[in-house]
């Protein structure tokens, strides 16, 4: 039965999260906050904050109500957690109708039947008949420990072996059919009905569990013979393939620790990654991602990474996932897309080249906005006005799919920055006016922040002269070392430059470089001077810049210039991240929503990843 919302509200009102959590976690009072060390990941400095109506960990992102806390820490299902808390609060549980009781009892029985089948398949894998299946799994590089952990099994050939085992245990045939374990033949036009038979025969079996680890269905791969290569359980009262994810029960602790979740296309990909130490992977259940699954992923992490094969089919699947996600977007929640090398899947990549190769793929994951741009533009900017107009029309159609006006505006600004790279900055999030947080904010797929993301003019709240000087140093370094400009063109295009003269010079420099002219420093200076920038260059390429950064001078070596460039960029990143962290923390104080709290978590992670050492000015 559905628990009435008013009952849940009364339950939460009677049991503040500080009381319930405080019985398991040592909490300390710090000003207006109550915090302690997180029970969901290892830490020495408390980052687990508890309020009356919820908890949130700024270290791992764990978030929820008292009900979520009891479910997670005690391994209870939703109704069981409600019952325990209701007893503690002195509330009587809402009465079930006879139909509710019957449905719950039947589901409990079905779970027991499916569990019996899972144990049977596991046993068959270790029998002589299951030897080909065991050899297949070992041939895929899976260890016996991994096989046991994921409870892999084998369904013996024959139409009635599972049926006979369950019948011997007293299970009714109707329950076997209801659990999806038997197929009931169509009997239209026949005088006598035909008997149900085993659905899975001669297949490697992959148990599918709910979040608590209870087996509710199976995926199966045919070893030999005729029939579909892959087969899943049908929809049952236990199993809804559009609402579940393969491997979630095994992955939830790793997801919490990593702060992200990886979505693969296949079950063996999830298993191979877990064996390689990448435990935060899950997979959809034989279909494209559904809206329910995307919502579930966002409850696990604000920026799931979808991993697709690099071939044409993988690109099409990524495009479909993007289309499905656009209408669901909201501030603070996005998707990243990691495209594998051609001919590789996660399983083959970690087996053949190791975990580091897969980590590099994840590092290159792109944001949803970047993926949409690449799909619609085919990775290139049309050279003609009419071509750009058509691309603009298609992008506008995608924008109309985004219901959240703030998110839609950021996507619009990003598309404008790509459509007109040689035009002026178009607003928040554009290539000229936007920010670059962490690594390449679009190329790596990292989302830059929720709706409250800082505007470019926030730079003016910092010491303006210091920031203007660093921007000048970067431009001088790029002009004096054109090889470095080729490496760092996108970085230069994404830093926020508040000074209009420097920003115009930066745009002219990038346009010149994009034109493909093989210019050295002298050629760049002459070309920019012809465009009216001679006075700006005179001020830039002089003692007022070089006295602060020797690496920017034309006689500095490329390696020295590169080190200085990286240090200066890192310093600017550090300033931006500190400002954004302050803005995110202010937002949490005003509104402790999950989106705002996830904003703080993301900024802190980016600060941990970023080298914030300043440039060696001298």
CSV table of C-alpha atoms in Angstrom, one decimal, residues 147 206 268 353 365 368 443 507 517 548:
chain,number,residue,atom,x,y,z
A,147,UNK,CA,31.6,-14.8,-10.3
A,206,UNK,CA,23.0,-12.8,-14.5
A,268,UNK,CA,29.7,-7.8,-18.3
A,353,UNK,CA,44.9,-2.1,-21.3
A,365,UNK,CA,34.0,12.7,-20.7
A,368,UNK,CA,25.6,17.0,-22.3
A,443,UNK,CA,35.8,19.3,-23.2
A,507,UNK,CA,39.4,37.4,-29.3
A,517,UNK,CA,47.9,31.0,-40.8
A,548,UNK,CA,56.3,40.4,-13.4
